[in-house]
Short mmCIF file of C-alpha atoms in Angstrom, two decimals:
data_model
loop_
_atom_site.label_atom_id
_atom_site.label_comp_id
_atom_site.label_asym_id
_atom_site.label_seq_id
_atom_site.Cartn_x
_atom_site.Cartn_y
_atom_site.Cartn_z
CA MET N 1 -0.04 0.35 0.12
CA ILE N 2 1.53 3.14 -1.14
CA ILE N 3 0.16 6.42 0.53
CA PRO N 4 -0.03 9.94 -1.38
CA LYS N 5 1.91 12.30 -0.32
CA GLY N 6 -1.08 14.78 -0.42
CA LYS N 7 -0.65 19.18 0.16
CA VAL N 8 2.40 19.39 2.67
CA VAL N 9 1.31 21.02 5.89
CA HIS N 10 4.48 20.64 7.52
CA GLU N 11 7.32 18.64 6.86
CA ASP N 12 10.33 16.71 8.67
CA LEU N 13 9.97 18.88 11.87
CA SER N 14 11.74 17.26 14.47
CA THR N 15 10.68 15.12 17.47
CA SER N 16 13.34 16.90 19.59
CA TYR N 17 10.92 19.89 19.40
CA THR N 18 7.80 19.25 18.93
CA ASP N 19 5.19 17.93 20.92
CA ILE N 20 3.05 15.71 19.01
CA HIS N 21 0.03 16.16 21.17
CA GLU N 22 0.21 20.28 20.62
CA LEU N 23 0.66 19.43 16.99
CA LEU N 24 -2.68 17.50 16.99
CA ARG N 25 -4.73 19.39 19.58
CA ASP N 26 -4.08 22.45 16.58
CA LEU N 27 -5.09 20.45 13.71
CA ARG N 28 -8.29 19.27 15.78
CA GLN N 29 -9.34 22.77 16.39
CA ASN N 30 -8.89 23.72 12.15
CA SER N 31 -10.81 20.54 11.66
CA PHE N 32 -7.73 19.67 9.84
CA THR N 33 -8.26 16.49 6.75
CA GLY N 34 -5.21 14.24 6.40
CA TYR N 35 -2.86 12.07 7.61
CA CYS N 36 0.56 13.39 10.15
CA GLN N 37 2.96 11.02 9.76
CA VAL N 38 5.91 10.23 12.58
CA ASN N 39 9.12 8.84 11.02
CA PHE N 40 12.59 7.46 12.40
CA TRP N 41 15.24 4.76 10.97
CA GLU N 42 13.21 1.72 10.16
CA TYR N 43 9.74 3.17 11.60
CA ARG N 44 7.29 5.09 9.97
CA GLY N 45 3.93 5.44 11.84
CA THR N 46 0.87 7.07 9.72
CA LEU N 47 -2.32 8.97 11.78
CA PHE N 48 -5.20 9.18 9.36
CA LEU N 49 -7.54 12.46 10.55
CA ASP N 50 -11.23 13.53 9.54
CA ARG N 51 -11.74 16.98 10.18
CA GLY N 52 -9.30 16.61 13.04
CA ARG N 53 -10.03 13.18 14.64
CA ILE N 54 -7.93 10.24 14.10
CA ILE N 55 -10.17 7.66 12.55
CA ASN N 56 -6.99 4.81 11.93
CA ALA N 57 -3.35 4.91 12.08
CA LEU N 58 -1.01 2.34 10.55
CA GLU N 59 2.95 1.73 12.53
CA GLU N 60 5.30 0.18 10.38
CA LEU N 61 8.36 -1.10 12.08
CA GLY N 62 10.55 -3.47 9.83
CA ASN N 63 8.27 -6.20 9.10
CA GLU N 64 5.40 -5.67 11.88
CA ARG N 65 2.45 -3.78 11.25
CA ASN N 66 -0.04 -2.68 13.65
CA THR N 67 -3.68 -0.42 13.21
CA GLY N 68 -6.12 0.70 15.00
CA GLU N 69 -5.70 1.60 18.74
CA ARG N 70 -2.94 -0.17 19.58
CA ALA N 71 -0.96 1.68 16.51
CA ILE N 72 -2.67 5.15 17.98
CA LYS N 73 -1.06 4.50 21.08
CA ASN N 74 2.36 3.57 19.67
CA ILE N 75 2.83 6.02 17.59
CA LEU N 76 1.93 8.64 20.31
CA ALA N 77 4.61 7.02 22.21
CA LYS N 78 7.27 7.23 19.64
CA ALA N 79 6.39 10.62 18.25
CA GLU N 80 7.81 11.81 22.04
CA GLN N 81 11.31 10.20 21.47
CA LYS N 82 14.52 12.57 19.91
CA ASP N 83 16.09 12.01 16.50
CA GLY N 84 12.45 11.37 14.56
CA ALA N 85 10.51 13.82 12.07
CA VAL N 86 6.67 14.33 11.69
CA SER N 87 5.03 15.48 9.19
CA VAL N 88 1.58 16.73 7.89
CA PHE N 89 -0.31 16.27 4.57
CA GLN N 90 -3.72 17.30 3.84
CA LEU N 91 -5.96 14.72 1.51
CA GLN N 92 -9.59 15.56 0.60
CA ASP N 93 -12.24 13.57 2.72
CA GLU N 94 -13.07 10.91 0.19
CA MET N 95 -9.48 10.10 0.48
CA VAL N 96 -8.62 9.68 3.83
CA ALA N 97 -11.97 7.47 4.78
CA THR N 98 -11.04 5.37 1.90
CA LEU N 99 -6.91 4.99 2.90
CA ALA N 100 -8.51 4.50 6.75
CA SER N 101 -11.04 1.95 5.59
CA VAL N 102 -8.34 -0.76 3.72
CA LEU N 103 -5.68 -0.48 6.23
CA ASN N 104 -7.12 -4.22 7.32
CA SER N 105 -8.38 -4.67 3.44
CA LYS N 106 -9.51 -8.10 2.51
CA VAL N 107 -8.24 -9.52 -0.54
CA LYS N 108 -10.54 -9.75 -3.47
CA TYR N 109 -8.61 -11.01 -6.66
CA ARG N 110 -5.38 -12.06 -6.12
CA ASP N 111 -1.89 -12.34 -8.74
CA LEU N 112 -3.50 -11.55 -11.59
CA THR N 113 -1.65 -11.42 -14.62
CA THR N 114 -1.61 -9.21 -17.57
CA GLU N 115 -1.28 -12.38 -19.42
CA LEU N 116 -4.65 -12.97 -18.53
CA THR N 117 -5.84 -9.54 -18.16
CA SER N 118 -5.32 -6.09 -19.01
CA LEU N 119 -5.60 -3.06 -16.13
CA GLU N 120 -8.43 -1.16 -18.29
CA LYS N 121 -10.26 -4.41 -18.39
CA LEU N 122 -10.15 -4.99 -14.21
CA ILE N 123 -10.41 -1.27 -13.79
CA SER N 124 -14.04 -1.49 -15.92
CA LYS N 125 -15.06 -4.82 -14.22
CA LEU N 126 -14.16 -2.61 -10.48
CA LYS N 127 -16.36 0.15 -11.81
CA LYS N 128 -19.12 -2.43 -12.73
CA GLU N 129 -18.91 -3.66 -9.02
CA GLU N 130 -18.90 -0.15 -7.52
CA HIS N 131 -15.77 -1.81 -5.71
CA SER N 132 -14.29 0.26 -2.54
CA GLY N 133 -10.34 -0.47 -1.79
CA TYR N 134 -7.47 -0.25 -4.07
CA VAL N 135 -5.28 -2.13 -6.60
CA GLU N 136 -1.71 -2.97 -5.80
CA VAL N 137 0.45 -2.93 -9.34
CA LEU N 138 3.29 -4.98 -9.64
CA LEU N 139 5.25 -4.45 -12.51
CA ASN N 140 7.61 -6.81 -14.06
CA GLY N 141 11.37 -7.00 -13.53
CA ASP N 142 11.40 -5.07 -10.04
CA SER N 143 10.29 -1.70 -12.29
CA GLY N 144 8.23 0.04 -9.71
CA ASP N 145 4.94 -0.50 -8.35
CA GLY N 146 1.70 1.67 -7.53
CA CYS N 147 -1.59 1.54 -6.06
CA ILE N 148 -4.81 2.81 -7.88
CA TYR N 149 -7.63 3.59 -5.02
CA PHE N 150 -11.44 2.97 -5.80
CA GLN N 151 -14.44 3.97 -4.14
CA ASP N 152 -17.76 2.24 -4.88
CA GLY N 153 -16.38 1.89 -8.35
CA ARG N 154 -14.80 5.30 -8.99
CA ALA N 155 -10.92 5.38 -9.24
CA MET N 156 -10.04 8.69 -6.85
CA GLU N 157 -6.37 8.43 -6.94
CA SER N 158 -3.56 6.56 -8.15
CA VAL N 159 0.42 6.16 -7.37
CA PHE N 160 3.03 5.28 -8.87
CA ARG N 161 6.72 4.08 -7.05
CA SER N 162 9.61 3.30 -9.21
CA SER N 163 12.17 1.35 -8.04
CA GLU N 164 14.87 4.41 -7.09
CA GLY N 165 11.44 5.25 -4.69
CA GLU N 166 10.69 8.02 -6.89
CA MET N 167 6.70 8.60 -6.56
CA ILE N 168 4.24 10.59 -9.26
CA SER N 169 0.37 10.87 -7.82
CA GLY N 170 -2.54 11.84 -9.64
CA PRO N 171 -3.58 11.71 -13.41
CA ASN N 172 0.32 11.51 -14.50
CA GLY N 173 0.82 8.48 -12.17
CA PHE N 174 -2.02 6.80 -13.24
CA LYS N 175 -0.61 7.35 -16.78
CA LYS N 176 2.83 5.64 -15.87
CA ILE N 177 0.83 2.60 -14.27
CA LEU N 178 -1.26 1.85 -17.31
CA GLY N 179 2.02 2.63 -19.49
CA LEU N 180 4.21 0.46 -18.22
CA SER N 181 1.59 -2.54 -17.27
CA THR N 182 1.15 -2.94 -21.01
CA GLU N 183 4.57 -1.93 -22.00
CA ILE N 184 6.56 -4.78 -19.55
CA GLY N 185 3.33 -6.76 -18.16
CA ALA N 186 2.07 -6.55 -14.57
CA VAL N 187 0.72 -8.78 -11.69
CA PHE N 188 -2.73 -7.07 -9.94
CA ASN N 189 -3.51 -7.65 -6.39
CA VAL N 190 -7.00 -6.37 -5.65
CA PHE N 191 -8.02 -5.55 -1.87
CA GLU N 192 -11.36 -4.83 -0.72
CA SER N 193 -11.78 -2.13 2.23
CA ASP N 194 -12.96 -2.92 5.44
CA LEU N 195 -15.09 -0.32 7.03
CA SER N 196 -15.21 -1.73 10.50
CA SER N 197 -11.33 -1.35 10.41
CA ILE N 198 -12.39 2.60 10.41
CA VAL N 199 -12.02 3.65 14.74
CA MET N 200 -15.08 5.27 14.29
CA ASP N 201 -15.27 5.51 18.20
CA ASN N 202 -11.73 6.68 19.18
CA SER N 203 -13.18 10.32 19.44
CA ILE N 204 -14.24 11.31 22.90
CA SER N 205 -17.17 12.76 21.91
CA GLU N 206 -19.24 15.47 23.68
CA GLU N 207 -21.54 13.16 24.43
CA ILE N 208 -19.11 10.89 26.37
CA LEU N 209 -18.10 13.75 28.18
CA LEU N 210 -21.10 14.41 29.32
CA LEU N 211 -21.80 10.87 30.74
CA PHE N 212 -18.64 11.07 32.75
CA GLN N 213 -20.20 14.92 33.87
CA ASP N 214 -23.30 13.25 35.25
CA THR N 215 -21.30 10.34 36.72
CA PHE N 216 -18.56 12.81 38.69
CA SER N 217 -21.83 15.01 39.29
CA SER N 218 -23.93 11.97 41.05
CA LEU N 219 -21.03 10.64 42.96
CA GLU N 220 -19.97 14.16 44.17
CA ASN N 221 -23.42 14.86 45.12
CA THR N 222 -23.28 11.04 47.19
CA LEU N 223 -19.93 11.09 48.56
CA ASP N 224 -19.78 14.62 49.71
CA ALA N 225 -23.25 14.36 51.48
CA ARG N 226 -21.70 11.13 53.63
CA PHE N 227 -18.02 12.49 54.12
CA GLY N 228 -18.23 16.26 53.82
CA SER N 229 -18.24 18.75 50.99
CA GLY N 230 -15.70 18.87 48.64
CA LYS N 231 -14.28 15.66 49.31
CA PHE N 232 -14.65 13.35 46.67
CA LEU N 233 -13.05 15.97 44.37
CA GLU N 234 -10.15 16.22 46.93
CA GLU N 235 -9.52 12.25 46.87
CA PHE N 236 -9.83 12.31 42.89
CA LYS N 237 -6.81 15.09 42.52
CA ARG N 238 -4.96 13.02 45.06
CA THR N 239 -5.39 9.54 43.97
CA SER N 240 -4.81 10.85 39.87
CA ALA N 241 -1.57 12.76 40.92
CA LEU N 242 -0.26 9.28 42.80
CA ARG N 243 3.25 8.46 40.75
CA VAL N 244 1.86 5.18 39.22
CA ASN N 245 -1.69 7.23 37.77
CA ALA N 246 0.30 9.85 36.81
CA ASN N 247 2.62 7.50 34.61
CA ASN N 248 -0.39 4.67 33.25
CA TYR N 249 -2.85 8.30 32.26
CA PRO N 250 -0.90 11.50 31.95
CA PHE N 251 -3.64 13.30 30.84
CA LEU N 252 -5.54 12.91 34.60
CA ASP N 253 -1.91 14.21 36.06
CA PRO N 254 -3.78 17.34 38.06
CA PHE N 255 -0.87 19.55 37.34
CA ALA N 256 -1.13 18.78 33.55
CA GLY N 257 -4.82 21.06 33.36
CA GLU N 258 -6.94 18.64 30.71
CA PHE N 259 -8.63 16.79 32.38
CA VAL N 260 -10.92 19.43 34.77
CA TYR N 261 -14.06 18.63 36.57
CA LYS N 262 -14.82 22.11 38.32
CA ASP N 263 -18.64 23.71 39.24
CA LYS N 264 -20.44 20.47 38.12
CA THR N 265 -18.86 20.67 34.23
CA LEU N 266 -15.99 18.54 33.15
CA THR N 267 -13.56 19.89 30.22
CA PHE N 268 -11.05 17.89 28.20
CA GLU N 269 -8.32 19.33 26.59
CA GLY N 270 -6.00 16.66 25.87
CA GLU N 271 -5.01 13.83 22.94
CA THR N 272 -5.58 9.99 24.00
CA SER N 273 -7.77 7.35 22.70
CA LEU N 274 -11.07 6.54 24.05
CA GLU N 275 -9.83 3.46 25.17
CA GLU N 276 -7.18 5.06 27.09
CA PHE N 277 -9.59 7.87 28.32
CA THR N 278 -12.44 5.81 29.14
CA THR N 279 -9.82 2.95 31.14
CA GLY N 280 -7.99 5.69 32.70
CA VAL N 281 -11.17 7.27 34.61
CA CYS N 282 -12.35 4.38 35.54
CA ASP N 283 -9.53 3.28 37.18
CA VAL N 284 -8.99 6.12 38.99
CA LEU N 285 -12.69 6.91 39.80
CA THR N 286 -12.90 2.83 41.28
CA GLN N 287 -9.77 3.66 43.26
CA THR N 288 -11.32 6.76 44.51
CA ILE N 289 -14.61 4.74 45.69
CA ASP N 290 -12.34 2.30 47.06
CA HIS N 291 -11.07 4.85 49.53
CA PHE N 292 -14.52 5.69 50.98
CA LYS N 293 -15.13 2.07 51.09
CA ALA N 294 -12.95 1.36 53.07
CA LYS N 295 -14.71 4.24 55.49
CA GLU N 296 -18.01 2.58 55.28
CA ASP N 297 -18.94 -0.33 53.33
CA HIS N 298 -22.20 0.28 52.43
CA ILE N 299 -21.95 3.53 50.55
CA SER N 300 -21.84 1.27 47.24
CA GLU N 301 -25.42 0.81 47.81
CA LEU N 302 -25.95 4.36 47.89
CA ILE N 303 -23.89 5.31 45.29
CA GLY N 304 -25.92 2.41 42.96
CA THR N 305 -29.86 4.24 44.25
CA ASN N 306 -28.32 7.19 42.74
CA ILE N 307 -26.70 6.62 40.11
CA ARG N 308 -29.62 4.02 38.70
CA PRO N 309 -31.59 7.26 36.46
CA LEU N 310 -28.44 8.37 35.05
CA LYS N 311 -27.77 4.17 34.13
CA GLU N 312 -30.80 3.90 32.74
CA GLU N 313 -30.83 6.83 31.00
CA ARG N 314 -28.06 6.40 28.95
CA ILE N 315 -28.14 2.31 29.16
CA GLN N 316 -26.96 1.71 24.99
CA LEU N 317 -23.55 4.63 26.09
CA ILE N 318 -22.93 2.47 29.11
CA ASP N 319 -23.17 -0.57 27.19
CA ARG N 320 -20.91 0.48 24.48
CA LEU N 321 -17.90 1.64 26.49
CA LYS N 322 -18.22 -1.31 28.84
CA LEU N 323 -18.51 0.98 31.84
CA ASP N 324 -20.48 -2.22 33.68
CA ILE N 325 -17.00 -3.66 33.23
CA LYS N 326 -14.55 -1.08 33.82
CA LEU N 327 -16.43 0.55 36.62
CA PRO N 328 -18.46 -2.22 38.48
CA ALA N 329 -18.53 0.03 41.29
CA VAL N 330 -20.58 2.94 39.72
CA PHE N 331 -22.29 0.99 36.62
CA GLY N 332 -21.95 -2.88 37.63
CA ASP N 333 -25.48 -4.78 38.14
CA GLN N 334 -24.62 -5.01 42.05
CA ALA N 335 -23.85 -1.33 41.92
CA SER N 336 -27.85 -1.07 40.97
CA THR N 337 -29.54 -3.41 43.31
CA PRO N 338 -31.71 -1.16 45.67
CA PRO N 339 -29.85 -1.45 49.04
CA ASP N 340 -33.92 -2.98 50.08
CA THR N 341 -34.06 -5.29 47.94
CA ASP N 342 -34.80 -8.76 49.05
CA GLN N 343 -31.62 -11.33 48.17
CA LYS N 344 -34.07 -14.32 47.53
CA ASP N 345 -36.50 -12.10 44.93
CA SER N 346 -33.43 -11.15 43.54
CA GLU N 347 -32.05 -14.31 43.22
CA GLU N 348 -35.38 -15.88 40.89
CA ARG N 349 -35.83 -12.88 39.03
CA GLU N 350 -31.73 -13.51 37.73
CA ALA N 351 -32.85 -17.47 37.20
CA LYS N 352 -35.89 -16.51 35.27
CA GLY N 353 -33.87 -13.53 33.17
CA GLY N 354 -31.17 -12.26 34.38
CA ARG N 355 -29.06 -10.74 32.43
CA LEU N 356 -30.39 -11.73 29.01
CA SER N 357 -34.28 -10.23 29.84
CA ARG N 358 -31.95 -6.70 30.15
CA LEU N 359 -30.51 -7.36 27.25
CA PHE N 360 -33.80 -7.83 25.49
CA ARG N 361 -35.01 -4.64 27.15
CA ARG N 362 -32.12 -2.75 25.65
CA LYS N 363 -32.99 -4.07 22.37
CA GLU N 364 -36.27 -2.91 22.88
CA LYS N 365 -34.81 0.51 23.36
CA ALA N 366 -32.30 0.65 20.26
CA PRO N 367 -34.33 2.10 18.01
CA ASP N 368 -34.69 5.74 19.68
CA GLU N 369 -30.85 6.02 19.78
#
């Protein structure tokens, strides 16, 4: 797979002097669409952005290749090391979406040769099939290679790469690929897009921030009422600042000022993946709640009772983020059980329906999403 260069926005910025998080924050504020590439010796990491949000990534280290959440995390960490280079290239929206969707593409046709078909006939066939993905063209005699990208049967972009590494994009690149494949022959491999590979949920949306804001507010009301005004936030900040948490979840470090909950309002100005965000916040909240449980074990029941309306209202989002697993002290089934519920009745309900019945109830609510 050859990535089109696009329009240069920044090129070869030194990682020694470039804060990758500040750079990505600026790109997000400007609704940038394209990709940010991090290069080291025998290493290349590419972050694909749609309107400033990372939607997928490709990490290439020797023969190792990673995509998705793992690649995003690794690339951001690598960019903080010295002696590397960061470049930013702008692309059209459709091109970025296509590139992001082919990172985990599936082979549709393999090892087609010019002895069996021509590139023109193959393109015509893919047009009729409304193909989305790309064609890899391997020229005979190690004369270079190329990629032709498609979306719904339309050829969007072509990139030719010579054996010396020279790259030609656009119409000239297409002419070069077509001409050489006809002249000296080639092998074609056709790859189909996998839309599920796009990290659509990687962005920390306003909806997600609002859910955590309301969760913090409920916990603050519950714990402050029992232990004193300001005690919840005080303990959360103390726990966030612990060395192990500050190292594992730097965006939660109070001194960084990226994650701020104040006056019932939550703001987040950091740059991290959704998975790391939810895992970090839930981990530190769990530690915070454990601190209060050590003082009064029955506080869990009160937390569950007070959070129940929020849980019922946002159950679809809570399920999608797996908060019942990541934050069981708040969103787990046990946390939702009313304090005065008889244990026998609870067991009977579980035997009759249990979690499956709850899942069916959630599905019934799905059309309202």
